[in-house]
Amino acid sequence: YNMINFLSSYETYHLVRINDKRLGLLYWFLFTIISFYIFGFVIFVNKGYLEYDTPSGVVSLHLKKPADLIINASNSTHYCMDAEELEADSDASDPHPRNMCKIWDTHDMVYGESVMGSMSLTTRVVEIDRVRICEEDALLCESGVYKETSTRDFFIAGVEDMQLAIEHTMQASKFMAEGKPSAAMDEDEDGHTEEVFSESSRHMKGKLYSSDNKVLLYFHRFQRDIIPIGTLLRAAGASLDEYTDKLHFRQHKHRTLRARGMVLFITLNYQNTVDSWIG
């Protein structure tokens, strides 16, 4: 071949048509399934035509008491008992062990300082009084350093009736850095609108879903997201009267979550698309 023949040459392929009904039906069946998956499921159902960004932000938690709440620490509450009942009670098989109860303020209920996005809420308290039995300048302490003189064990009344106030702010960091156009619009004092990639919870609407995907609570704009502790437990499908899963405490009288504690995770999901196939 010379250079002219080489540059003017080209390749082509044979086209073969197979007349077979079974192969033809299989071809169109697979073609339909793949087309439906790509255009129906990936593009429309999963909104594959949209670009997503994982938001980041901060969360602030505050425990508050409802203004009209009357806390009852008497034995009429199913987990509370008085001193006489406590002395007479020795049944470790009680399905919902009771204890003495005290009323605490919300500031006392929150144990330690609230780390950003987390809070430790007190449901049971054990107070121990001790005296020193070993002198500070002693060279040997055979019986220990301290001796317990008295112990007080009680539940905190009304924990489930308290409310958790949640303030949270988010931003789409990736879109902000790339200068992407935003679907969210904000209006300033002069009535002008601008695209925003960050927002606080007071400017968003929301819902609280249970573990079985039922809506338990609606959140509205221009106010904090306030959730009763009892509603949070119900959303998680949990109760403070349930038994702990710690094997060490299963035969103990105080083996409920109210006595032993639990960890409850709250997940915040942000979405600025409409709930329809058009996005």
Coordinates of C-alpha atoms in Angstrom, one line a residue:
Y1 CA 0.0 0.0 0.0
N2 CA 1.1 3.5 -0.7
M3 CA 0.2 6.4 1.6
I4 CA -2.8 7.5 -0.5
N5 CA -4.4 4.0 -0.5
F6 CA -3.7 3.7 3.3
L7 CA -5.4 7.1 4.1
S8 CA -8.4 6.5 1.8
S9 CA -9.2 3.0 3.0
Y10 CA -11.8 2.2 5.7
E11 CA -13.2 -0.8 7.5
T12 CA -16.8 -2.0 7.5
Y13 CA -18.7 -4.8 9.1
H14 CA -21.2 -7.4 7.9
L15 CA -24.8 -7.1 9.1
V16 CA -26.5 -10.4 9.9
R17 CA -30.2 -10.6 10.4
I18 CA -31.4 -13.7 12.3
N19 CA -35.0 -14.8 11.7
D20 CA -35.8 -16.5 15.1
K21 CA -38.9 -15.6 17.1
R22 CA -37.4 -16.8 20.4
L23 CA -34.2 -14.8 20.0
G24 CA -36.2 -11.8 18.8
L25 CA -38.5 -11.9 21.8
L26 CA -35.6 -12.3 24.1
Y27 CA -33.8 -9.3 22.5
W28 CA -36.8 -7.0 22.8
F29 CA -37.6 -8.2 26.3
L30 CA -34.1 -7.4 27.5
F31 CA -34.2 -4.1 25.6
T32 CA -37.5 -3.1 27.3
I33 CA -36.2 -4.1 30.8
I34 CA -32.9 -2.2 30.4
S35 CA -34.7 0.8 29.0
F36 CA -37.2 0.9 31.8
Y37 CA -34.5 0.5 34.4
I38 CA -32.4 3.4 33.0
F39 CA -35.2 5.8 32.1
G40 CA -37.8 4.8 34.6
F41 CA -35.9 3.9 37.7
V42 CA -32.5 5.6 37.5
I43 CA -33.5 8.8 35.9
F44 CA -37.1 9.4 37.2
V45 CA -37.5 7.4 40.4
N46 CA -34.0 8.0 41.7
K47 CA -33.8 11.5 40.1
G48 CA -30.5 10.6 38.4
Y49 CA -30.6 13.9 36.5
L50 CA -30.0 15.8 39.7
E51 CA -26.6 16.5 41.4
Y52 CA -26.4 15.9 45.1
D53 CA -24.3 17.2 47.9
T54 CA -24.0 15.9 51.5
P55 CA -24.8 18.8 53.8
S56 CA -22.7 19.7 56.8
G57 CA -23.8 21.8 59.8
V58 CA -24.1 22.2 63.5
V59 CA -26.7 21.1 66.0
S60 CA -27.7 22.7 69.4
L61 CA -29.8 20.8 71.9
H62 CA -31.7 22.2 74.9
L63 CA -34.0 20.5 77.4
K64 CA -37.1 22.4 78.4
K65 CA -40.1 21.8 80.6
P66 CA -43.6 22.4 79.1
A67 CA -45.2 25.4 80.7
D68 CA -48.4 23.5 81.7
L69 CA -46.6 20.3 82.9
I70 CA -47.3 19.1 86.4
I71 CA -44.7 16.5 87.4
N72 CA -46.0 13.7 89.6
A73 CA -43.4 11.9 91.7
S74 CA -45.9 10.0 93.9
N75 CA -46.6 6.3 93.8
S76 CA -49.5 6.9 91.3
T77 CA -46.7 7.1 88.6
H78 CA -46.1 3.6 87.4
Y79 CA -42.3 3.6 88.1
C80 CA -42.4 5.5 91.4
M81 CA -43.1 4.3 94.9
D82 CA -42.9 5.8 98.4
A83 CA -40.5 4.9 101.2
E84 CA -42.8 2.4 102.9
E85 CA -43.4 0.5 99.6
L86 CA -39.7 0.5 98.9
E87 CA -38.9 -1.2 102.2
A88 CA -41.5 -3.8 101.6
D89 CA -40.6 -4.4 98.0
S90 CA -38.2 -7.2 97.4
D91 CA -39.7 -8.9 94.3
A92 CA -36.9 -9.0 91.7
S93 CA -39.3 -10.5 89.2
D94 CA -41.4 -7.3 89.0
P95 CA -41.9 -6.7 85.2
H96 CA -41.5 -3.0 85.7
P97 CA -39.3 -2.4 88.8
R98 CA -40.2 0.8 90.7
N99 CA -38.1 3.1 92.8
M100 CA -38.3 6.2 94.9
C101 CA -38.7 9.3 92.6
K102 CA -37.6 12.9 92.9
I103 CA -38.4 16.0 90.9
W104 CA -35.5 17.7 89.2
D105 CA -35.1 20.9 87.2
T106 CA -34.2 20.5 83.5
H107 CA -30.8 22.0 84.2
D108 CA -30.2 19.2 86.8
M109 CA -31.4 16.5 84.5
V110 CA -28.8 17.3 81.9
Y111 CA -25.6 15.5 83.1
G112 CA -22.4 17.4 82.5
E113 CA -22.0 19.9 79.6
S114 CA -23.8 19.2 76.4
V115 CA -21.3 18.5 73.7
M116 CA -22.3 19.8 70.3
G117 CA -25.0 17.5 68.9
S118 CA -25.3 15.3 71.9
M119 CA -26.8 15.4 75.4
S120 CA -26.7 13.1 78.5
L121 CA -30.1 13.0 80.2
T122 CA -30.4 11.6 83.8
T123 CA -33.1 9.1 84.5
R124 CA -31.7 7.4 87.7
V125 CA -29.5 8.7 90.4
V126 CA -27.5 6.8 93.1
E127 CA -26.0 9.1 95.8
I128 CA -23.4 7.6 98.1
D129 CA -22.1 9.3 101.3
R130 CA -18.6 8.2 102.3
V131 CA -16.2 9.0 105.1
R132 CA -12.4 8.6 105.0
I133 CA -11.2 5.8 107.2
C134 CA -7.6 5.9 106.3
E135 CA -5.4 8.7 107.4
E136 CA -3.8 10.8 104.7
D137 CA -0.4 10.2 106.1
A138 CA -0.9 6.5 106.6
L139 CA 1.6 4.1 105.1
L140 CA -0.9 1.2 104.7
C141 CA -4.7 1.1 104.3
E142 CA -5.9 -2.5 104.7
S143 CA -9.7 -1.7 104.7
G144 CA -9.7 0.8 101.9
V145 CA -9.6 4.6 101.9
Y146 CA -13.3 5.3 102.3
K147 CA -16.3 3.7 103.9
E148 CA -19.9 4.1 102.7
T149 CA -22.2 5.4 105.3
S150 CA -25.5 5.9 103.4
T151 CA -26.9 5.4 99.9
R152 CA -29.9 7.0 98.2
D153 CA -31.2 5.5 95.0
F154 CA -34.1 7.2 93.0
F155 CA -35.5 7.8 89.6
I156 CA -36.1 11.3 88.1
A157 CA -39.8 11.8 87.6
G158 CA -41.3 13.2 84.4
V159 CA -38.4 12.5 82.1
E160 CA -40.6 11.4 79.2
D161 CA -42.7 14.6 79.5
M162 CA -39.7 16.9 79.0
Q163 CA -39.1 18.4 75.6
L164 CA -36.0 18.5 73.5
A165 CA -35.5 21.7 71.6
I166 CA -33.3 21.3 68.5
E167 CA -31.6 24.1 66.6
H168 CA -29.7 23.1 63.6
T169 CA -28.0 24.9 60.6
M170 CA -26.8 23.2 57.4
Q171 CA -24.9 24.2 54.3
A172 CA -24.0 22.5 51.0
S173 CA -20.3 23.1 51.1
K174 CA -19.5 21.5 47.7
F175 CA -22.1 23.6 45.9
M176 CA -21.0 26.8 47.7
A177 CA -17.4 26.2 46.7
E178 CA -18.3 25.4 43.1
G179 CA -20.8 28.2 42.7
K180 CA -23.6 25.9 41.6
P181 CA -27.1 27.3 41.0
S182 CA -29.4 26.6 43.9
A183 CA -33.0 25.4 44.0
A184 CA -33.5 27.2 47.3
M185 CA -34.3 30.9 47.2
D186 CA -34.2 33.4 50.0
E187 CA -35.9 36.8 50.2
D188 CA -34.3 39.8 51.8
E189 CA -35.9 42.8 53.4
D190 CA -36.2 44.6 50.1
G191 CA -38.1 41.7 48.5
H192 CA -35.2 40.6 46.3
T193 CA -34.5 36.9 46.1
E194 CA -31.1 35.2 46.1
E195 CA -29.9 31.7 45.8
V196 CA -28.8 30.1 49.1
F197 CA -26.8 27.0 50.0
S198 CA -27.2 27.3 53.8
E199 CA -30.2 27.6 56.1
S200 CA -31.3 27.2 59.7
S201 CA -34.1 25.0 61.0
R202 CA -36.2 28.0 61.7
H203 CA -36.6 28.6 57.9
M204 CA -37.3 24.9 57.1
K205 CA -40.3 22.6 57.5
G206 CA -39.9 19.1 58.6
K207 CA -41.3 15.8 59.9
L208 CA -40.4 13.3 62.6
Y209 CA -40.7 9.7 61.3
S210 CA -41.0 6.6 63.4
S211 CA -38.9 3.4 62.9
D212 CA -41.8 2.1 60.8
N213 CA -41.9 5.2 58.6
K214 CA -45.0 6.8 60.2
V215 CA -45.1 10.6 60.7
L216 CA -45.3 11.4 64.4
L217 CA -44.7 15.1 64.4
Y218 CA -44.6 18.1 62.0
F219 CA -42.1 21.0 62.3
H220 CA -43.0 24.5 61.1
R221 CA -41.0 27.5 60.1
F222 CA -39.9 30.4 62.3
Q223 CA -39.7 28.3 65.5
R224 CA -37.4 25.6 67.0
D225 CA -38.0 21.9 66.5
I226 CA -39.4 20.8 69.8
I227 CA -39.9 17.1 70.5
P228 CA -41.2 15.5 73.7
I229 CA -38.7 12.9 75.0
G230 CA -41.6 10.3 75.1
T231 CA -42.2 11.0 71.4
L232 CA -38.6 10.5 70.5
L233 CA -38.6 7.1 72.4
R234 CA -41.8 6.2 70.5
A235 CA -40.1 7.1 67.2
A236 CA -37.3 4.8 68.0
G237 CA -39.7 2.0 69.1
A238 CA -38.2 2.1 72.6
S239 CA -39.4 2.6 76.1
L240 CA -37.6 3.3 79.4
D241 CA -39.5 0.4 80.9
E242 CA -37.8 -2.1 78.6
Y243 CA -35.1 -4.4 79.8
T244 CA -31.5 -3.7 79.1
D245 CA -29.6 -6.0 76.8
K246 CA -26.7 -6.2 79.2
L247 CA -26.4 -9.8 80.4
H248 CA -24.9 -8.7 83.7
F249 CA -28.1 -6.9 84.7
R250 CA -30.7 -9.3 83.4
Q251 CA -31.3 -10.8 86.8
H252 CA -31.0 -7.5 88.6
K253 CA -34.1 -5.8 90.0
H254 CA -33.2 -2.5 88.4
R255 CA -32.6 -3.9 84.9
T256 CA -34.8 -1.5 82.9
L257 CA -33.5 1.2 80.5
R258 CA -34.7 3.8 83.0
A259 CA -32.3 2.3 85.6
R260 CA -29.4 1.3 83.3
G261 CA -29.5 3.9 80.5
M262 CA -29.6 3.8 76.7
V263 CA -28.1 5.6 73.7
L264 CA -30.6 7.2 71.3
F265 CA -29.4 8.5 67.9
I266 CA -31.3 11.2 66.0
T267 CA -30.7 11.4 62.2
L268 CA -31.4 14.7 60.4
N269 CA -32.1 14.4 56.7
Y270 CA -32.2 17.5 54.4
Q271 CA -34.0 17.5 51.1
N272 CA -34.8 20.4 48.7
T273 CA -36.5 18.3 46.0
V274 CA -40.2 17.7 45.7
D275 CA -41.7 14.3 46.3
S276 CA -42.7 13.5 42.8
W277 CA -41.1 11.9 39.7
I278 CA -40.3 15.2 38.1
G279 CA -37.9 16.2 41.0

